[in-house]
mmCIF file of C-alpha atoms in Angstrom:
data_model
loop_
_atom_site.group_PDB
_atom_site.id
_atom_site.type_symbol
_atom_site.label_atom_id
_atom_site.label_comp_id
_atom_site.label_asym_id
_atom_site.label_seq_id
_atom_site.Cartn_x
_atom_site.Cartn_y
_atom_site.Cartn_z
ATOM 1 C CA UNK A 557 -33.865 -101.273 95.995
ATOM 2 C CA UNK A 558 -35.940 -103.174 93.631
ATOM 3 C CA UNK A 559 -39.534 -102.346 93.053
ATOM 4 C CA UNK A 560 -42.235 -103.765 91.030
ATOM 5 C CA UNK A 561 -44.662 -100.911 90.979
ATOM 6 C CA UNK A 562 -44.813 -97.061 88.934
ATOM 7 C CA UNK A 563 -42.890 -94.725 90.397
ATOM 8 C CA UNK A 564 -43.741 -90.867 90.129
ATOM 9 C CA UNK A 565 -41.125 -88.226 91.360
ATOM 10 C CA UNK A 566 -41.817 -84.022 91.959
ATOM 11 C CA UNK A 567 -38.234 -82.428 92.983
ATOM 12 C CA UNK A 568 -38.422 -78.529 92.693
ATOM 13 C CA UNK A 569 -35.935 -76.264 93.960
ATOM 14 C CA UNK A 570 -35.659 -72.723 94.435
ATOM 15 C CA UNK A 571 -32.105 -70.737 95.275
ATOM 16 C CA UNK A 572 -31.605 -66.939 95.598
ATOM 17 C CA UNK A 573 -28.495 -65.113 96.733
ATOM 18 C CA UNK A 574 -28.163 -61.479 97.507
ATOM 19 C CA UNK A 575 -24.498 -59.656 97.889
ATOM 20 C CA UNK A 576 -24.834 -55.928 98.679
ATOM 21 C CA UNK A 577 -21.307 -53.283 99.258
ATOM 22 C CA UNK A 578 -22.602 -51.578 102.385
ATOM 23 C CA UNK A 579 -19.366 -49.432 102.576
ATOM 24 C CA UNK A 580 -16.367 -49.585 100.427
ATOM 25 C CA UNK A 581 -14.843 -51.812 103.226
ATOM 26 C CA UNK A 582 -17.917 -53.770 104.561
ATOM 27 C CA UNK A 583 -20.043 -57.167 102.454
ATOM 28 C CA UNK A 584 -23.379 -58.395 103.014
ATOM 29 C CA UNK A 585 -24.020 -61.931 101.580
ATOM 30 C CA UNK A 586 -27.522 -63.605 101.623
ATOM 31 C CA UNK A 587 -28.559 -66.784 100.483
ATOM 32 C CA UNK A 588 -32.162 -68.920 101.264
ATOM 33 C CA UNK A 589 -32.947 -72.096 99.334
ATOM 34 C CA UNK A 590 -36.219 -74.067 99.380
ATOM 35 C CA UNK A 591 -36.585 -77.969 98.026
ATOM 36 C CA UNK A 592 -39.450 -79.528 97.871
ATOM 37 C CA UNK A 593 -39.544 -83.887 96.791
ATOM 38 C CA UNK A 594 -42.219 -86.241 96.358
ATOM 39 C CA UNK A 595 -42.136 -89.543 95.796
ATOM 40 C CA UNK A 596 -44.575 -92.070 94.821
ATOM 41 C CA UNK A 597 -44.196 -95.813 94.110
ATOM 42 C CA UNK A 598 -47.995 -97.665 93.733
ATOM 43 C CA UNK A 599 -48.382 -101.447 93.244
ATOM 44 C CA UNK A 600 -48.915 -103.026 89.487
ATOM 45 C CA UNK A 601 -51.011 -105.189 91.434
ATOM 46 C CA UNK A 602 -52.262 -103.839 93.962
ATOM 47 C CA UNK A 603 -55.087 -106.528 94.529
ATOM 48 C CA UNK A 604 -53.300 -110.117 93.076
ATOM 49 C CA UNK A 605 -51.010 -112.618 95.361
ATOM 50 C CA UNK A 606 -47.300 -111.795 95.091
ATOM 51 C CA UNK A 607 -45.332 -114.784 93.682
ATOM 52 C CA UNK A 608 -41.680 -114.532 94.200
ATOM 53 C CA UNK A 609 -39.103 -117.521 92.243
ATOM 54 C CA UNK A 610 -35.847 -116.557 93.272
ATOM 55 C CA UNK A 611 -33.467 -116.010 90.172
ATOM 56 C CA UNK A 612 -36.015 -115.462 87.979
ATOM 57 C CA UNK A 613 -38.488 -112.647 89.344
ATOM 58 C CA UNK A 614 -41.046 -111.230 91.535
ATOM 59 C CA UNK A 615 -44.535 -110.840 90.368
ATOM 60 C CA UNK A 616 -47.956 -109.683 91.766
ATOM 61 C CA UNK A 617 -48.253 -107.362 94.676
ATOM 62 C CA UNK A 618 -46.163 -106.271 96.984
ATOM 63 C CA UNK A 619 -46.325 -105.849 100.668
ATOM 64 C CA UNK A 620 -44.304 -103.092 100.908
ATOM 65 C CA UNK A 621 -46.826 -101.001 98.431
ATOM 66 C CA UNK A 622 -48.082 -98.461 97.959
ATOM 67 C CA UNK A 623 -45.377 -96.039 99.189
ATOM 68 C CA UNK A 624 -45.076 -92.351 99.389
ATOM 69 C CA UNK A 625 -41.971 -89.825 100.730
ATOM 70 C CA UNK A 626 -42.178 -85.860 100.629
ATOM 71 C CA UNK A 627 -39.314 -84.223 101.313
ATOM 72 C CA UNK A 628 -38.464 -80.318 102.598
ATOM 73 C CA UNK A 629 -35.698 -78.251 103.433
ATOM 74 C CA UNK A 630 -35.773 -74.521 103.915
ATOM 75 C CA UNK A 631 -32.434 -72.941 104.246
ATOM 76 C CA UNK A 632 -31.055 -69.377 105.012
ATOM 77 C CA UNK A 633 -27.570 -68.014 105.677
ATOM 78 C CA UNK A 634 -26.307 -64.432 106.027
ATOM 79 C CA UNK A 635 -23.052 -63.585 105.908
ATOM 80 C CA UNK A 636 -21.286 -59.694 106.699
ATOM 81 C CA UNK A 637 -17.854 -59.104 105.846
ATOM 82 C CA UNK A 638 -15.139 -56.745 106.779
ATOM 83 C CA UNK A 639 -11.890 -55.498 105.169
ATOM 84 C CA UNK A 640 -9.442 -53.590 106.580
ATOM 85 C CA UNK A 641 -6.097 -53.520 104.985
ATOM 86 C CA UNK A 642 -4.707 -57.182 104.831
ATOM 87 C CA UNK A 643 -7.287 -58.083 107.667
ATOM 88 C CA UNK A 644 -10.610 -60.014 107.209
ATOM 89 C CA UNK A 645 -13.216 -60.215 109.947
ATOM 90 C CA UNK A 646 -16.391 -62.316 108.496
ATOM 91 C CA UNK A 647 -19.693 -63.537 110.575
ATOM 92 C CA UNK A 648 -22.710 -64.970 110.372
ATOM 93 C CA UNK A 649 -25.384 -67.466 110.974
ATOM 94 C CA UNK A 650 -27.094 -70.113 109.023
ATOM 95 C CA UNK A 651 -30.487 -72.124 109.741
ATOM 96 C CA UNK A 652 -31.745 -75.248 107.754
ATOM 97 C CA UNK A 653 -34.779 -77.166 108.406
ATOM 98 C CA UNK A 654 -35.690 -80.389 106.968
ATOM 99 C CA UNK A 655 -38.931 -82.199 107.078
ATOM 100 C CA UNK A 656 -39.627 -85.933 106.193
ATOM 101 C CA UNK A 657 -42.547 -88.033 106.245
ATOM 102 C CA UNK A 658 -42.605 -91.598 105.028
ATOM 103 C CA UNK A 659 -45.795 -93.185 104.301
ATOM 104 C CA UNK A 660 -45.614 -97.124 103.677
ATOM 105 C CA UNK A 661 -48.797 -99.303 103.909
ATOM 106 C CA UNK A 662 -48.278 -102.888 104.621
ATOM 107 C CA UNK A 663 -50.383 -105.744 103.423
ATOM 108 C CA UNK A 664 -49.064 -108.779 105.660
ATOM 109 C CA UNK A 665 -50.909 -112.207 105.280
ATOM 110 C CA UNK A 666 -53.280 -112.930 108.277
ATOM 111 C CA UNK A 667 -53.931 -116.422 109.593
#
């Protein structure tokens, strides 16, 4: 993707996991995660005409500019295991939820 503007970037993250020995024969496993992204990508020009020679470069503003994308995604899984002997018996469940919004402002000629 080329761009011809500053881009700025926030990606934090955040992971825990917790294993716990109910019984001598019996696991608990849980894990959550949280992720957070931002993106921003603003015009050098954001007033100028956009000049574009093709093999050489692309100058002035562009219409695709000024740009922004935050990202998150909350995720948490629990796992229980059981041992019995050469037998395994393991279950659980697992949710994720992502959120995206995209936020482009277009500057198309009018005329």
């Amino acid at each position: 993707m080329r761009s011809q503007g500053r881009t700025s970037r926030i990606d934090s993250t955040v992971a825990l996991s917790w294993t716990y020995q109910l019984s001598s024969s019996t696991v608990n496993d849980f894990r959550g995660q949280w992720n957070y992204s931002n993106r921003n990508i603003n015009s050098l020009d954001p007033i100028g005409p956009e000049l574009n020679i093709n093999g050489f470069g692309f100058f002035g503003k562009d219409i695709f500019l000024p740009f922004e994308s935050i990202s998150r995604r909350y995720e948490l899984k629990d796992t229980i295991g059981f041992y019995r002997g050469a037998h395994t018996v393991k279950a659980g469940g697992q949710v994720l939820v992502r959120h995206s919004l995209d936020n482009e402002s277009r500057c198309l000629p009018v005329g």
